[in-house]
mmCIF file of C-alpha atoms and ligand atoms in Angstrom:
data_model
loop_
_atom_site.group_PDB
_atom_site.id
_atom_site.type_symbol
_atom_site.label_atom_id
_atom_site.label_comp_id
_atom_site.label_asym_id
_atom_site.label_seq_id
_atom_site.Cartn_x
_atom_site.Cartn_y
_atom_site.Cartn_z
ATOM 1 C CA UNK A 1 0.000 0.000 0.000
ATOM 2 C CA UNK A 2 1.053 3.735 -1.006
ATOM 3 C CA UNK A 3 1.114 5.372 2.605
ATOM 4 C CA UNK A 4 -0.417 8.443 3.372
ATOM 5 C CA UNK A 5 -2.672 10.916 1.183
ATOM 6 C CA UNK A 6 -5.930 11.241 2.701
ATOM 7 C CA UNK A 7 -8.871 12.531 0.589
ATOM 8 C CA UNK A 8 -7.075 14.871 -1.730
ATOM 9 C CA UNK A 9 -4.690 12.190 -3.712
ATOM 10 C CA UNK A 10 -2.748 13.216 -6.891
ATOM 11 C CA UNK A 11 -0.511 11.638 -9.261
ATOM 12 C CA UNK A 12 0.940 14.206 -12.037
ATOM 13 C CA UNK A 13 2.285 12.945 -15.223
ATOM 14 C CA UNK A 14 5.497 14.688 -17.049
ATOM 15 C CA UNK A 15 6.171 14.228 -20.303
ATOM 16 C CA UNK A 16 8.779 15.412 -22.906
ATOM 17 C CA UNK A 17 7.515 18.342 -24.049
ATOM 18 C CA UNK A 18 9.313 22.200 -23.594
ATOM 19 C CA UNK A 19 6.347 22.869 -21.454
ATOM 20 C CA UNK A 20 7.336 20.141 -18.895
ATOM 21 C CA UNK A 21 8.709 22.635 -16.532
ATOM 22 C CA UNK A 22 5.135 23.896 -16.035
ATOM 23 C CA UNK A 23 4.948 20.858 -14.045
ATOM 24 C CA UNK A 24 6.958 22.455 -10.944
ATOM 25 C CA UNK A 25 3.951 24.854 -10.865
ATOM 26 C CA UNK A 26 0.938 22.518 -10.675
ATOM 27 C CA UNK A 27 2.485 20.771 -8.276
ATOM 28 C CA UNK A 28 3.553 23.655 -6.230
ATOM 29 C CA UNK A 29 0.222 25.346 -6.302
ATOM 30 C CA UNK A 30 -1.740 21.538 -5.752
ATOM 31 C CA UNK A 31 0.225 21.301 -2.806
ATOM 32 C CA UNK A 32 -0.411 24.441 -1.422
ATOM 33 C CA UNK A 33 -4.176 23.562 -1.969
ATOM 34 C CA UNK A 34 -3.915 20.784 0.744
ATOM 35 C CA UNK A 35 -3.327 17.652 -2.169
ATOM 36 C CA UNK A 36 -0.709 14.683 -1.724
ATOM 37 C CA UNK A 37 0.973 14.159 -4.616
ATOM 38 C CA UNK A 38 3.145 11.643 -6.652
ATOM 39 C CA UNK A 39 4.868 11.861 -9.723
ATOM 40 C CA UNK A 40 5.469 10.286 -12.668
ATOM 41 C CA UNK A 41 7.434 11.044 -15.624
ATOM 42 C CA UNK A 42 8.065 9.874 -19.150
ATOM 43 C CA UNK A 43 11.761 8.830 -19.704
ATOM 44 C CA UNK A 44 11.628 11.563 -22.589
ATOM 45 C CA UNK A 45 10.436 13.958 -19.889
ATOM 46 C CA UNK A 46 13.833 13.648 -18.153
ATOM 47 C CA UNK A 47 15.442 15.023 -21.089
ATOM 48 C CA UNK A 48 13.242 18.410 -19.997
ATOM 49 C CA UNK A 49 13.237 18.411 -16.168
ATOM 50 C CA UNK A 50 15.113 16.541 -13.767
ATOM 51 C CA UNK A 51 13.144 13.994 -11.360
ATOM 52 C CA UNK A 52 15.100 15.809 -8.308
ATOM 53 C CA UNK A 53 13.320 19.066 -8.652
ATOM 54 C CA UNK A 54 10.021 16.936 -8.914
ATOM 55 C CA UNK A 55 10.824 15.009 -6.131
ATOM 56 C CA UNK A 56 12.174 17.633 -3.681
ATOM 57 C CA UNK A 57 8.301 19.933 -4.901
ATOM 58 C CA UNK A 58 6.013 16.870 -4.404
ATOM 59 C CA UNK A 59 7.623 15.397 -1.337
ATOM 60 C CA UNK A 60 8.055 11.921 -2.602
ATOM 61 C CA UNK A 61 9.895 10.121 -4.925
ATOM 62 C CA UNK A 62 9.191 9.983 -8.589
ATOM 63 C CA UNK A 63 8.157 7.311 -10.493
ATOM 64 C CA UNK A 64 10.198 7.134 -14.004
ATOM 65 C CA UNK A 65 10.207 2.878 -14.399
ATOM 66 C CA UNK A 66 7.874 -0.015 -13.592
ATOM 67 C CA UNK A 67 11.044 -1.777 -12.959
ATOM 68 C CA UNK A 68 12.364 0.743 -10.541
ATOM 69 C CA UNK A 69 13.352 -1.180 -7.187
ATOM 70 C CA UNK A 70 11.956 0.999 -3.913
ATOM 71 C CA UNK A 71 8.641 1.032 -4.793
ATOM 72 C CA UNK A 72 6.421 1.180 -2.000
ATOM 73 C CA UNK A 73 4.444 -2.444 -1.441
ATOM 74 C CA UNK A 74 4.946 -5.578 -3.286
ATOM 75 C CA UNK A 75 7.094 -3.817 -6.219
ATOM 76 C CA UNK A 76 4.043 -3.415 -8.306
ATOM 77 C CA UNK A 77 4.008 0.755 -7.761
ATOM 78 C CA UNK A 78 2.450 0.808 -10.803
ATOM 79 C CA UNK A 79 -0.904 -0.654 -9.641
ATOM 80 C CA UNK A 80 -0.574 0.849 -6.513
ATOM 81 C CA UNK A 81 -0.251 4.443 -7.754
ATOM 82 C CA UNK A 82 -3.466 3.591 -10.021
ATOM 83 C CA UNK A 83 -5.685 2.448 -7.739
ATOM 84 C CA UNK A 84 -3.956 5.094 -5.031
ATOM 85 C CA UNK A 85 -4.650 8.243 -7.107
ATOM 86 C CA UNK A 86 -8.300 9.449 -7.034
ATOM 87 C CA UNK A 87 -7.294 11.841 -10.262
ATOM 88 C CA UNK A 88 -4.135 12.263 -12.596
ATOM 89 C CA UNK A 89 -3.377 14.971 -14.070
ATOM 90 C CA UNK A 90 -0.843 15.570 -17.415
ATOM 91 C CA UNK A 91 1.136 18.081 -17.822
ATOM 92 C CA UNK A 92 2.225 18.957 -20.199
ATOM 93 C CA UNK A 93 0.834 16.175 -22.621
ATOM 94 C CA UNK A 94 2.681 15.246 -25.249
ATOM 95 C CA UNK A 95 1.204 14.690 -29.229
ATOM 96 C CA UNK A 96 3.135 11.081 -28.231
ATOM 97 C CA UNK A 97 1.192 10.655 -24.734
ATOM 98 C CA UNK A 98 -1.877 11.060 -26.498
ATOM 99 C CA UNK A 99 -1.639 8.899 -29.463
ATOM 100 C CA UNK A 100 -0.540 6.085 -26.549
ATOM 101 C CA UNK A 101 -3.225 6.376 -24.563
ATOM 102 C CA UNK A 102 -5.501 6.983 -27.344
ATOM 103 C CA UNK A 103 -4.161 3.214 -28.319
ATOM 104 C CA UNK A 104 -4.363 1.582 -24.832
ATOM 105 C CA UNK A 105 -0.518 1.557 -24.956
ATOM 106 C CA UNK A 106 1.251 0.730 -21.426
ATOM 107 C CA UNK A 107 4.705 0.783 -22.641
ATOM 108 C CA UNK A 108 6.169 3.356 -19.598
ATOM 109 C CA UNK A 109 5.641 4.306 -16.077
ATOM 110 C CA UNK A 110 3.116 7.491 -17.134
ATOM 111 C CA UNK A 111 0.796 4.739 -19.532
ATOM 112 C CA UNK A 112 1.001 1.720 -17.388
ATOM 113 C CA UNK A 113 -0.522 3.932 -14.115
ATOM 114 C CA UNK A 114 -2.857 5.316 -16.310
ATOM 115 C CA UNK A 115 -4.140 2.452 -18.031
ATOM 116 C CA UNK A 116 -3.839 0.594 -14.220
ATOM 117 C CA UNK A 117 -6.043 3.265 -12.825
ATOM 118 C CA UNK A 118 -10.051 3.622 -12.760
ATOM 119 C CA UNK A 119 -9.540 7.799 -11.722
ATOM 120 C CA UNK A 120 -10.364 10.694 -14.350
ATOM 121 C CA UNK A 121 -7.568 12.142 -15.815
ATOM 122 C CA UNK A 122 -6.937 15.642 -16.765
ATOM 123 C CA UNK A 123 -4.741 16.043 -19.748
ATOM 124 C CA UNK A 124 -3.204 19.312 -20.481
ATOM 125 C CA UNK A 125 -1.603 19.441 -23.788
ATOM 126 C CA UNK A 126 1.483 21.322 -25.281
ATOM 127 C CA UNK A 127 2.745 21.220 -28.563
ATOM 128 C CA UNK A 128 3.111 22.897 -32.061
ATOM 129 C CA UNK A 129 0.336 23.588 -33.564
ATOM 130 C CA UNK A 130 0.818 21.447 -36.524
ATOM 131 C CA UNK A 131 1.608 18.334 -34.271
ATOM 132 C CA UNK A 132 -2.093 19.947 -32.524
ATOM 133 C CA UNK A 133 -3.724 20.355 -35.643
ATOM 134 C CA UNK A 134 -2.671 16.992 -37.507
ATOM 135 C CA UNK A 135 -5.379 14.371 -38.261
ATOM 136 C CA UNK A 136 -3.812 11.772 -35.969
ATOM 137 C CA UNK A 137 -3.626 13.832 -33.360
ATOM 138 C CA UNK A 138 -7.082 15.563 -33.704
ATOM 139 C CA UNK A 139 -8.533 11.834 -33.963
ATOM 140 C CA UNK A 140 -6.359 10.672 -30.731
ATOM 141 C CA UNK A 141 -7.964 13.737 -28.881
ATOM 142 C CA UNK A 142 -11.310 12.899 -29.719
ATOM 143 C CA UNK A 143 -11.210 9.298 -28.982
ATOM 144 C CA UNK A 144 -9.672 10.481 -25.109
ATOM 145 C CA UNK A 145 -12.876 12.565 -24.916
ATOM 146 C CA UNK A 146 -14.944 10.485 -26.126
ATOM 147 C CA UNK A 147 -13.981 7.979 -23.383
ATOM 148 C CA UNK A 148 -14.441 10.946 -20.711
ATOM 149 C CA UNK A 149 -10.900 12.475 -19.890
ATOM 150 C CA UNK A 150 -10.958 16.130 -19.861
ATOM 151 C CA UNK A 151 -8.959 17.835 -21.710
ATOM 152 C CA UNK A 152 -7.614 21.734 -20.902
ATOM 153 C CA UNK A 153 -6.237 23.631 -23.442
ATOM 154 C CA UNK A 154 -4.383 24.222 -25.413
ATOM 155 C CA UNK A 155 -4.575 27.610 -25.811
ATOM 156 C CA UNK A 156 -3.596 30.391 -29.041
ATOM 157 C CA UNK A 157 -0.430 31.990 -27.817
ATOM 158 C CA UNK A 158 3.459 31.854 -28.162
ATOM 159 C CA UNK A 159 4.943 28.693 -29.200
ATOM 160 C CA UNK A 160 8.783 27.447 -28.184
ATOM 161 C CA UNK A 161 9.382 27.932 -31.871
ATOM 162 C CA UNK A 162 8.917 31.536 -31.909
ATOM 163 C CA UNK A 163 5.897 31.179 -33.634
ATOM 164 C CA UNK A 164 2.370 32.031 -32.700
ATOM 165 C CA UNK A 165 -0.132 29.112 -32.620
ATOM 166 C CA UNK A 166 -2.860 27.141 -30.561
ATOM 167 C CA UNK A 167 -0.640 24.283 -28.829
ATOM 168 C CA UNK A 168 0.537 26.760 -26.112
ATOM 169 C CA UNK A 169 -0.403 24.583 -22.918
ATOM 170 C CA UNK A 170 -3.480 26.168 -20.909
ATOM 171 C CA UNK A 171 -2.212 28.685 -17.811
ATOM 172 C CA UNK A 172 -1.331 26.734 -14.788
ATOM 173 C CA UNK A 173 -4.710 28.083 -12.977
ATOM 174 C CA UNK A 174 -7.188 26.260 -15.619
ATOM 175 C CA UNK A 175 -4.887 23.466 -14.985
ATOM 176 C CA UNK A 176 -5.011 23.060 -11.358
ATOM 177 C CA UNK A 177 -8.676 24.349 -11.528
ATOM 178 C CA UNK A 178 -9.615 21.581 -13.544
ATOM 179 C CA UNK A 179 -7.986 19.101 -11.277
ATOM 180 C CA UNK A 180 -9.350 19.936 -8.455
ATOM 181 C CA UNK A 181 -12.952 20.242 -9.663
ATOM 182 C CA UNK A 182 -12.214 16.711 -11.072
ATOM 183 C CA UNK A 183 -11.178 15.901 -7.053
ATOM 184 C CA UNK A 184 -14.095 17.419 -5.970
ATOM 185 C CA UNK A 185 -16.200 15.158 -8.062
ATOM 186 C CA UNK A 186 -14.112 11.988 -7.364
HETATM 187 C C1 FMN B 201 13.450 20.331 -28.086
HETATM 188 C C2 FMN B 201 12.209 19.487 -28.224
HETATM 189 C C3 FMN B 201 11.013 20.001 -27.857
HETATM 190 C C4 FMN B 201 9.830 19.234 -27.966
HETATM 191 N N1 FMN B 201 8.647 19.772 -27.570
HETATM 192 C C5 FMN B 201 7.514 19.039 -27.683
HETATM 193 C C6 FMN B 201 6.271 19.580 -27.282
HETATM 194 O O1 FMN B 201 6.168 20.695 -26.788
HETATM 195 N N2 FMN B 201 5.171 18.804 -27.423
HETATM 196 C C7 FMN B 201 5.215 17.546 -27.952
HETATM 197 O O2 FMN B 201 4.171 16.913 -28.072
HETATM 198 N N3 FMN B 201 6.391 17.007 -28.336
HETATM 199 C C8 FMN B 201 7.534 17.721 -28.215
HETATM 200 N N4 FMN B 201 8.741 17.189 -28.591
HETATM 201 C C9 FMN B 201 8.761 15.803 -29.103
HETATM 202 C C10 FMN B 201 8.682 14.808 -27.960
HETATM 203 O O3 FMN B 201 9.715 15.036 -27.017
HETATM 204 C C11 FMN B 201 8.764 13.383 -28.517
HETATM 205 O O4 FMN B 201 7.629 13.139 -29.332
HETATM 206 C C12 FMN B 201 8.871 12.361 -27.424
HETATM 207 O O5 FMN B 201 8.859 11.071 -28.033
HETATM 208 C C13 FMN B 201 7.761 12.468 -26.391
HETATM 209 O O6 FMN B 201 7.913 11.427 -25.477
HETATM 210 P P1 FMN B 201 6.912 11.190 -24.243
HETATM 211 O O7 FMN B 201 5.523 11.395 -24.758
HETATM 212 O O8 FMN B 201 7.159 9.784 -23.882
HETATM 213 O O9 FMN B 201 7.268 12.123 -23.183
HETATM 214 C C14 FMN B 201 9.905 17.928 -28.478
HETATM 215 C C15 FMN B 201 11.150 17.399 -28.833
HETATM 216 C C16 FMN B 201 12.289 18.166 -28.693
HETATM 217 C C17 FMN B 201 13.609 17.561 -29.101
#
């Protein structure tokens, strides 16, 4: 058993996206807002944001492997942190995350939970806007709402290219507003 939480229990996703250092906010400002948190990232994430900083923000170690040893309980932290987690949140979702988990794929520590876990997810995308606007990834999107995760953003605004698009991830605030209405309703 994951130890500890109470009623307001978060996992946040990284992935590897330029936008993954949003992530030190969400968690910052869901922490401040009374949640326990764990995080997982994408290995791809790492590239973006070290697990230390995550880690040292959320209070607990981050998950970045399934075969990682120290996971809490029988070594199967993946289930655990599913069935734990009463809403996840992504941030900042990559065009890759979603096509995975459009797919059913549980090929990392971020899809495995997910797919392992019965709790809404709030996915809060971040990309260029012609990885946003491309058919694969407009069809991916549609078959994640379609099954009921929310999706925030993105928003029209100033890309990590330069250029000026919608794929700029939604402010921090809708973020962590959506994730705890999506608490609330847990
Ligand atoms: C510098 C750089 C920036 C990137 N930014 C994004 C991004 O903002 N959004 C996105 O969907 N992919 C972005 N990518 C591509 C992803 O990192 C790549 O698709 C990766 O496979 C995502 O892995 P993950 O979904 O497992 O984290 C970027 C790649 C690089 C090299």
């Amino acid at each position: 058993m994951i130890a500890g939480g109470g009623e307001r229990r978060i996992a946040v996703h990284v992935c590897g996206s330029v936008a993954a250092y949003k992530a030190c906010e969400v968690i910052t400002t869901l922490r401040k807002a009374g949640c326990e948190l764990r995080v997982v990232m994408t290995v791809n994430a790492q590239r973006f944001i070290g697990a230390t900083s995550l880690q040292a923000l959320s209070g607990h170690p981050v998950l970045t492997d399934v075969w990682q040893e120290g996971t809490e309980g029988h070594g199967m932290g993946h289930i655990e942190l599913g069935a734990w987690a009463q809403v996840h949140v992504a941030v900042a979702a990559s065009a890759n995350l979603i096509a995975r988990l459009a797919h059913g794929f549980a090929d990392d520590a971020v899809t495995t939970v997910l797919l392992a876990s019965r709790a809404p997810l709030v996915l809060a995308p971040a990309m260029e806007t012609a990885m946003w606007e491309h058919p694969a990834t407009r069809a991916n999107v549609d078959a994640l709402r379609a099954r009921g995760v929310h999706v925030v953003g993105p928003v029209i605004g100033r890309l990590a290219s330069g250029a000026t698009g919608e794929g700029r991830m939604a402010d921090v605030s809708a973020v962590v507003e959506e994730t705890l209405a999506r608490l609330g309703a847990a």
